[in-house]
Amino acid sequence: MNQSSIVPETDERAALREAVTGLVGRYGHDYFVARARAHEEPTALWKELGANGFLGVHLPERYGGGGGTLGDFSVVVEAASAAGCPLLMTVISPAICGTILARHASDEMNRRWLTGIADGSTKMAFAITEPDAGSNSHEITTTAHRDDSTQHADRGWRLSGTKYWTSGVDEADAILVVARSGTAATGGKRRPLSLFVVPTDAPGLSYQPIDAALVQPEQQFTVWFDDVLLGPEALIGDDGNGLRQVFSGLNPERITAASISNGISLYALEKAATYANQRAVWKGVPIGAHQGVAHPLAEAYIGVAQARLMAARAAELFDAGADAAEASNIAKFAAADASLRALDQAMQTHGGNGLSLEYGLADLWFLARMLKTAPVSREMVLNFVAQHSLGLPSSY
Ligand SMILES: Cc1cc2nc3c(=O)[nH]c(=O)nc-3n(C[C@H](O)[C@H](O)[C@H](O)COP(=O)(O)OP(=O)(O)OC[C@H]3O[C@@H](n4cnc5c(N)ncnc54)[C@H](O)[C@@H]3O)c2cc1C
């Protein structure tokens, strides 16, 4: 199956896809599953992706990145996923955190953190969700107060609160935390949001894994910040400007999450087409000759082609500096649904073997299913489209 035929790609993009496919293909899905089952980081793969410039392909050259676009990075994420290694951490560290830092952090902070994110030597987790604030991030209560233990003008912060479902904390060097800042708000309004980079070894920070069904190297955690003392340098950009800043990471999050889903689809359909060409249970005729097998696979392929085009369009808009919110939301929605259909049909094509772990499909089920709920749920995308695309009233 030709991965790039539907989405028009420059020679450079096609070469990038080929290089990532070759590199990740040497590790393959068995490597991914072995790391996942052992709850181990895919360190060798991550390091090699970083050393070859793939993790920072979209980040500024000034900080060791490739100076390319999010469209380039989406190709990296999709190709890795299509080669059997859907790495959730690519969405979190280089896509969300990398983009936010590149756009809003100081030169000093970017030298400290972004260079490592670009070459893969540093990982950053992202914590916005809280036990009582998932879809509705206006309810966030994690708060950073100015540190009153010193009157120095350059005071730091004390961070307290709980984050939930934070991915990859155990393998990350730091967490980009969305918190309310201690600056008093007027008129009964909530305190504004600010963004902080919190090293994972900071005293007062603790975390516990959530027992999740997903087979993937990254685990999810509940994270507690118990009066964590942070220096003034922990604040990204301006105090109270966190809402605007975090938004710059949300479209890259949706676009690269779509790329993971699309990669899973390509991986599953490739396996299904191979199997359907080889498996014969009636008079030596391959099962793929039966339209009951071929048509659902063809229909799944059409859904995936549409989702991939939408993701490419969303990345194109983002890279052009245009409003990419509608396209990014639609891309994420379409890709998650299409990958569940493609994976389900690939499993169905394999008959009983679809459920056998040996065939490398069933273990992807919960990861593909998760992308219907996170990083933004299907319903919140529908709310966005209803309100912003159709002009319908909000119910909340
Ligand atoms: C594997 C995994 C990894 C994750 N990684 C991270 C991470 O690294 N960092 C992070 O911050 N978060 C992470 N999350 C959290 C994820 O972003 C949230 O689970 C997601 O945003 C949904 O929030 P919630 O779970 O609180 O659901 P809720 O907000 O409680 O919603 C429950 C259900 O109600 C629906 N719903 C809620 N409000 C409305 C409405 N107004 N209209 C219609 N339907 C509505 C939702 O769509 C959902 O189906 C992760 C989650 C998972 C499962």
PDB file of N, CA and C in Angstrom, residues 202-264:
ATOM      1  N   ALA A 202      11.294  17.597  41.261  1.00  0.00           N
ATOM      2  CA  ALA A 202      11.092  18.696  42.214  1.00  0.00           C
ATOM      3  C   ALA A 202      10.517  18.155  43.528  1.00  0.00           C
ATOM      4  N   PRO A 203      11.079  18.567  44.684  1.00  0.00           N
ATOM      5  CA  PRO A 203      10.508  18.138  45.961  1.00  0.00           C
ATOM      6  C   PRO A 203       9.038  18.568  46.062  1.00  0.00           C
ATOM      7  N   GLY A 204       8.186  17.643  46.551  1.00  0.00           N
ATOM      8  CA  GLY A 204       6.759  17.946  46.665  1.00  0.00           C
ATOM      9  C   GLY A 204       5.954  17.400  45.495  1.00  0.00           C
ATOM     10  N   LEU A 205       6.650  16.939  44.444  1.00  0.00           N
ATOM     11  CA  LEU A 205       5.939  16.350  43.301  1.00  0.00           C
ATOM     12  C   LEU A 205       5.931  14.830  43.468  1.00  0.00           C
ATOM     13  N   SER A 206       4.768  14.231  43.394  1.00  0.00           N
ATOM     14  CA  SER A 206       4.695  12.762  43.462  1.00  0.00           C
ATOM     15  C   SER A 206       3.652  12.283  42.450  1.00  0.00           C
ATOM     16  N   TYR A 207       3.743  11.022  42.096  1.00  0.00           N
ATOM     17  CA  TYR A 207       2.792  10.503  41.095  1.00  0.00           C
ATOM     18  C   TYR A 207       2.574   9.010  41.256  1.00  0.00           C
ATOM     19  N   GLN A 208       1.425   8.579  40.755  1.00  0.00           N
ATOM     20  CA  GLN A 208       1.048   7.174  40.881  1.00  0.00           C
ATOM     21  C   GLN A 208       0.397   6.726  39.576  1.00  0.00           C
ATOM     22  N   PRO A 209       0.781   5.548  39.049  1.00  0.00           N
ATOM     23  CA  PRO A 209       0.210   5.146  37.758  1.00  0.00           C
ATOM     24  C   PRO A 209      -1.277   4.820  37.839  1.00  0.00           C
ATOM     25  N   ILE A 210      -1.981   5.088  36.758  1.00  0.00           N
ATOM     26  CA  ILE A 210      -3.388   4.693  36.626  1.00  0.00           C
ATOM     27  C   ILE A 210      -3.376   3.350  35.899  1.00  0.00           C
ATOM     28  N   ASP A 211      -4.097   2.400  36.424  1.00  0.00           N
ATOM     29  CA  ASP A 211      -4.117   1.062  35.837  1.00  0.00           C
ATOM     30  C   ASP A 211      -5.005   1.108  34.584  1.00  0.00           C
ATOM     31  N   ALA A 212      -4.386   1.284  33.423  1.00  0.00           N
ATOM     32  CA  ALA A 212      -5.151   1.498  32.183  1.00  0.00           C
ATOM     33  C   ALA A 212      -5.062   0.285  31.262  1.00  0.00           C
ATOM     34  N   ALA A 213      -6.040   0.162  30.366  1.00  0.00           N
ATOM     35  CA  ALA A 213      -6.121  -1.007  29.470  1.00  0.00           C
ATOM     36  C   ALA A 213      -5.172  -0.905  28.282  1.00  0.00           C
ATOM     37  N   LEU A 214      -4.612   0.266  28.059  1.00  0.00           N
ATOM     38  CA  LEU A 214      -3.822   0.479  26.842  1.00  0.00           C
ATOM     39  C   LEU A 214      -2.523  -0.314  26.840  1.00  0.00           C
ATOM     40  N   VAL A 215      -2.162  -0.838  25.656  1.00  0.00           N
ATOM     41  CA  VAL A 215      -0.849  -1.467  25.478  1.00  0.00           C
ATOM     42  C   VAL A 215       0.029  -0.442  24.776  1.00  0.00           C
ATOM     43  N   GLN A 216       0.766   0.306  25.566  1.00  0.00           N
ATOM     44  CA  GLN A 216       1.654   1.323  25.002  1.00  0.00           C
ATOM     45  C   GLN A 216       2.743   1.622  26.032  1.00  0.00           C
ATOM     46  N   PRO A 217       3.914   2.046  25.562  1.00  0.00           N
ATOM     47  CA  PRO A 217       5.014   2.274  26.493  1.00  0.00           C
ATOM     48  C   PRO A 217       4.694   3.349  27.531  1.00  0.00           C
ATOM     49  N   GLU A 218       3.960   4.391  27.117  1.00  0.00           N
ATOM     50  CA  GLU A 218       3.684   5.487  28.049  1.00  0.00           C
ATOM     51  C   GLU A 218       2.559   5.098  28.994  1.00  0.00           C
ATOM     52  N   GLN A 219       2.842   5.230  30.281  1.00  0.00           N
ATOM     53  CA  GLN A 219       1.775   5.026  31.266  1.00  0.00           C
ATOM     54  C   GLN A 219       1.143   6.379  31.596  1.00  0.00           C
ATOM     55  N   GLN A 220      -0.023   6.310  32.218  1.00  0.00           N
ATOM     56  CA  GLN A 220      -0.689   7.543  32.649  1.00  0.00           C
ATOM     57  C   GLN A 220      -0.648   7.614  34.180  1.00  0.00           C
ATOM     58  N   PHE A 221      -0.685   8.847  34.701  1.00  0.00           N
ATOM     59  CA  PHE A 221      -0.477   9.033  36.139  1.00  0.00           C
ATOM     60  C   PHE A 221      -1.424  10.073  36.727  1.00  0.00           C
ATOM     61  N   THR A 222      -1.690   9.880  38.027  1.00  0.00           N
ATOM     62  CA  THR A 222      -2.213  10.973  38.830  1.00  0.00           C
ATOM     63  C   THR A 222      -0.973  11.653  39.409  1.00  0.00           C
ATOM     64  N   VAL A 223      -0.923  12.965  39.325  1.00  0.00           N
ATOM     65  CA  VAL A 223       0.268  13.702  39.779  1.00  0.00           C
ATOM     66  C   VAL A 223      -0.148  14.705  40.850  1.00  0.00           C
ATOM     67  N   TRP A 224       0.567  14.674  41.966  1.00  0.00           N
ATOM     68  CA  TRP A 224       0.277  15.612  43.055  1.00  0.00           C
ATOM     69  C   TRP A 224       1.400  16.640  43.160  1.00  0.00           C
ATOM     70  N   PHE A 225       1.019  17.897  43.251  1.00  0.00           N
ATOM     71  CA  PHE A 225       1.975  18.980  43.502  1.00  0.00           C
ATOM     72  C   PHE A 225       1.652  19.511  44.896  1.00  0.00           C
ATOM     73  N   ASP A 226       2.534  19.215  45.826  1.00  0.00           N
ATOM     74  CA  ASP A 226       2.288  19.606  47.210  1.00  0.00           C
ATOM     75  C   ASP A 226       3.246  20.737  47.582  1.00  0.00           C
ATOM     76  N   ASP A 227       2.800  21.946  47.330  1.00  0.00           N
ATOM     77  CA  ASP A 227       3.612  23.125  47.657  1.00  0.00           C
ATOM     78  C   ASP A 227       4.997  23.030  47.003  1.00  0.00           C
ATOM     79  N   VAL A 228       5.000  22.745  45.726  1.00  0.00           N
ATOM     80  CA  VAL A 228       6.263  22.590  44.982  1.00  0.00           C
ATOM     81  C   VAL A 228       6.869  23.978  44.742  1.00  0.00           C
ATOM     82  N   LEU A 229       8.091  24.161  45.235  1.00  0.00           N
ATOM     83  CA  LEU A 229       8.755  25.460  45.102  1.00  0.00           C
ATOM     84  C   LEU A 229       9.423  25.563  43.732  1.00  0.00           C
ATOM     85  N   LEU A 230       9.055  26.603  43.001  1.00  0.00           N
ATOM     86  CA  LEU A 230       9.617  26.803  41.654  1.00  0.00           C
ATOM     87  C   LEU A 230      10.314  28.156  41.586  1.00  0.00           C
ATOM     88  N   GLY A 231      11.410  28.216  40.853  1.00  0.00           N
ATOM     89  CA  GLY A 231      12.081  29.496  40.644  1.00  0.00           C
ATOM     90  C   GLY A 231      11.288  30.348  39.671  1.00  0.00           C
ATOM     91  N   PRO A 232      11.617  31.628  39.576  1.00  0.00           N
ATOM     92  CA  PRO A 232      10.884  32.513  38.651  1.00  0.00           C
ATOM     93  C   PRO A 232      11.013  32.056  37.201  1.00  0.00           C
ATOM     94  N   GLU A 233      12.085  31.328  36.907  1.00  0.00           N
ATOM     95  CA  GLU A 233      12.338  30.890  35.535  1.00  0.00           C
ATOM     96  C   GLU A 233      11.386  29.776  35.089  1.00  0.00           C
ATOM     97  N   ALA A 234      10.572  29.250  36.038  1.00  0.00           N
ATOM     98  CA  ALA A 234       9.651  28.159  35.675  1.00  0.00           C
ATOM     99  C   ALA A 234       8.449  28.647  34.870  1.00  0.00           C
ATOM    100  N   LEU A 235       8.155  29.940  34.968  1.00  0.00           N
ATOM    101  CA  LEU A 235       6.986  30.502  34.268  1.00  0.00           C
ATOM    102  C   LEU A 235       7.280  30.637  32.775  1.00  0.00           C
ATOM    103  N   ILE A 236       6.362  30.137  31.941  1.00  0.00           N
ATOM    104  CA  ILE A 236       6.511  30.308  30.489  1.00  0.00           C
ATOM    105  C   ILE A 236       5.860  31.630  30.091  1.00  0.00           C
ATOM    106  N   GLY A 237       6.638  32.491  29.485  1.00  0.00           N
ATOM    107  CA  GLY A 237       6.082  33.758  28.986  1.00  0.00           C
ATOM    108  C   GLY A 237       5.553  34.621  30.114  1.00  0.00           C
ATOM    109  N   ASP A 238       4.336  35.149  29.904  1.00  0.00           N
ATOM    110  CA  ASP A 238       3.795  36.121  30.852  1.00  0.00           C
ATOM    111  C   ASP A 238       2.851  35.479  31.857  1.00  0.00           C
ATOM    112  N   ASP A 239       2.921  35.981  33.084  1.00  0.00           N
ATOM    113  CA  ASP A 239       1.995  35.583  34.140  1.00  0.00           C
ATOM    114  C   ASP A 239       0.566  35.920  33.696  1.00  0.00           C
ATOM    115  N   GLY A 240      -0.327  34.933  33.765  1.00  0.00           N
ATOM    116  CA  GLY A 240      -1.734  35.181  33.438  1.00  0.00           C
ATOM    117  C   GLY A 240      -2.078  35.035  31.962  1.00  0.00           C
ATOM    118  N   ASN A 241      -1.088  34.692  31.155  1.00  0.00           N
ATOM    119  CA  ASN A 241      -1.327  34.595  29.697  1.00  0.00           C
ATOM    120  C   ASN A 241      -1.421  33.134  29.243  1.00  0.00           C
ATOM    121  N   GLY A 242      -1.650  32.227  30.209  1.00  0.00           N
ATOM    122  CA  GLY A 242      -1.580  30.797  29.912  1.00  0.00           C
ATOM    123  C   GLY A 242      -2.639  30.293  28.957  1.00  0.00           C
ATOM    124  N   LEU A 243      -3.828  30.882  29.007  1.00  0.00           N
ATOM    125  CA  LEU A 243      -4.908  30.392  28.137  1.00  0.00           C
ATOM    126  C   LEU A 243      -4.518  30.574  26.670  1.00  0.00           C
ATOM    127  N   ARG A 244      -4.060  31.774  26.339  1.00  0.00           N
ATOM    128  CA  ARG A 244      -3.651  32.048  24.957  1.00  0.00           C
ATOM    129  C   ARG A 244      -2.466  31.164  24.570  1.00  0.00           C
ATOM    130  N   GLN A 245      -1.533  31.005  25.510  1.00  0.00           N
ATOM    131  CA  GLN A 245      -0.328  30.219  25.206  1.00  0.00           C
ATOM    132  C   GLN A 245      -0.652  28.744  24.986  1.00  0.00           C
ATOM    133  N   VAL A 246      -1.530  28.206  25.848  1.00  0.00           N
ATOM    134  CA  VAL A 246      -1.819  26.775  25.727  1.00  0.00           C
ATOM    135  C   VAL A 246      -2.551  26.493  24.417  1.00  0.00           C
ATOM    136  N   PHE A 247      -3.323  27.463  23.956  1.00  0.00           N
ATOM    137  CA  PHE A 247      -4.048  27.265  22.693  1.00  0.00           C
ATOM    138  C   PHE A 247      -3.104  27.002  21.530  1.00  0.00           C
ATOM    139  N   SER A 248      -1.899  27.577  21.589  1.00  0.00           N
ATOM    140  CA  SER A 248      -0.973  27.369  20.463  1.00  0.00           C
ATOM    141  C   SER A 248      -0.498  25.927  20.390  1.00  0.00           C
ATOM    142  N   GLY A 249      -0.679  25.154  21.500  1.00  0.00           N
ATOM    143  CA  GLY A 249      -0.287  23.752  21.474  1.00  0.00           C
ATOM    144  C   GLY A 249      -1.436  22.808  21.144  1.00  0.00           C
ATOM    145  N   LEU A 250      -2.678  23.337  21.157  1.00  0.00           N
ATOM    146  CA  LEU A 250      -3.827  22.434  21.017  1.00  0.00           C
ATOM    147  C   LEU A 250      -4.064  21.970  19.580  1.00  0.00           C
ATOM    148  N   ASN A 251      -3.840  22.852  18.604  1.00  0.00           N
ATOM    149  CA  ASN A 251      -3.990  22.380  17.222  1.00  0.00           C
ATOM    150  C   ASN A 251      -2.903  21.373  16.849  1.00  0.00           C
ATOM    151  N   PRO A 252      -1.626  21.627  17.205  1.00  0.00           N
ATOM    152  CA  PRO A 252      -0.621  20.577  16.985  1.00  0.00           C
ATOM    153  C   PRO A 252      -0.981  19.262  17.685  1.00  0.00           C
ATOM    154  N   GLU A 253      -1.576  19.353  18.874  1.00  0.00           N
ATOM    155  CA  GLU A 253      -2.006  18.152  19.592  1.00  0.00           C
ATOM    156  C   GLU A 253      -3.039  17.381  18.777  1.00  0.00           C
ATOM    157  N   ARG A 254      -4.045  18.075  18.272  1.00  0.00           N
ATOM    158  CA  ARG A 254      -5.124  17.410  17.515  1.00  0.00           C
ATOM    159  C   ARG A 254      -4.584  16.850  16.191  1.00  0.00           C
ATOM    160  N   ILE A 255      -3.726  17.619  15.543  1.00  0.00           N
ATOM    161  CA  ILE A 255      -3.218  17.188  14.229  1.00  0.00           C
ATOM    162  C   ILE A 255      -2.323  15.955  14.380  1.00  0.00           C
ATOM    163  N   THR A 256      -1.441  15.961  15.379  1.00  0.00           N
ATOM    164  CA  THR A 256      -0.538  14.806  15.519  1.00  0.00           C
ATOM    165  C   THR A 256      -1.275  13.604  16.126  1.00  0.00           C
ATOM    166  N   ALA A 257      -2.297  13.862  16.950  1.00  0.00           N
ATOM    167  CA  ALA A 257      -3.126  12.739  17.429  1.00  0.00           C
ATOM    168  C   ALA A 257      -3.814  12.090  16.228  1.00  0.00           C
ATOM    169  N   ALA A 258      -4.278  12.923  15.293  1.00  0.00           N
ATOM    170  CA  ALA A 258      -4.874  12.389  14.048  1.00  0.00           C
ATOM    171  C   ALA A 258      -3.838  11.574  13.285  1.00  0.00           C
ATOM    172  N   SER A 259      -2.591  12.028  13.293  1.00  0.00           N
ATOM    173  CA  SER A 259      -1.535  11.304  12.565  1.00  0.00           C
ATOM    174  C   SER A 259      -1.273   9.935  13.189  1.00  0.00           C
ATOM    175  N   ILE A 260      -1.360   9.849  14.525  1.00  0.00           N
ATOM    176  CA  ILE A 260      -1.214   8.536  15.169  1.00  0.00           C
ATOM    177  C   ILE A 260      -2.353   7.628  14.715  1.00  0.00           C
ATOM    178  N   SER A 261      -3.589   8.129  14.767  1.00  0.00           N
ATOM    179  CA  SER A 261      -4.736   7.321  14.325  1.00  0.00           C
ATOM    180  C   SER A 261      -4.571   6.905  12.871  1.00  0.00           C
ATOM    181  N   ASN A 262      -4.190   7.848  12.019  1.00  0.00           N
ATOM    182  CA  ASN A 262      -4.045   7.528  10.595  1.00  0.00           C
ATOM    183  C   ASN A 262      -2.951   6.495  10.368  1.00  0.00           C
ATOM    184  N   GLY A 263      -1.877   6.585  11.150  1.00  0.00           N
ATOM    185  CA  GLY A 263      -0.806   5.595  11.038  1.00  0.00           C
ATOM    186  C   GLY A 263      -1.288   4.209  11.452  1.00  0.00           C
ATOM    187  N   ILE A 264      -2.074   4.155  12.535  1.00  0.00           N
ATOM    188  CA  ILE A 264      -2.641   2.865  12.966  1.00  0.00           C
ATOM    189  C   ILE A 264      -3.506   2.290  11.838  1.00  0.00           C
TER     190      ILE A 264
END
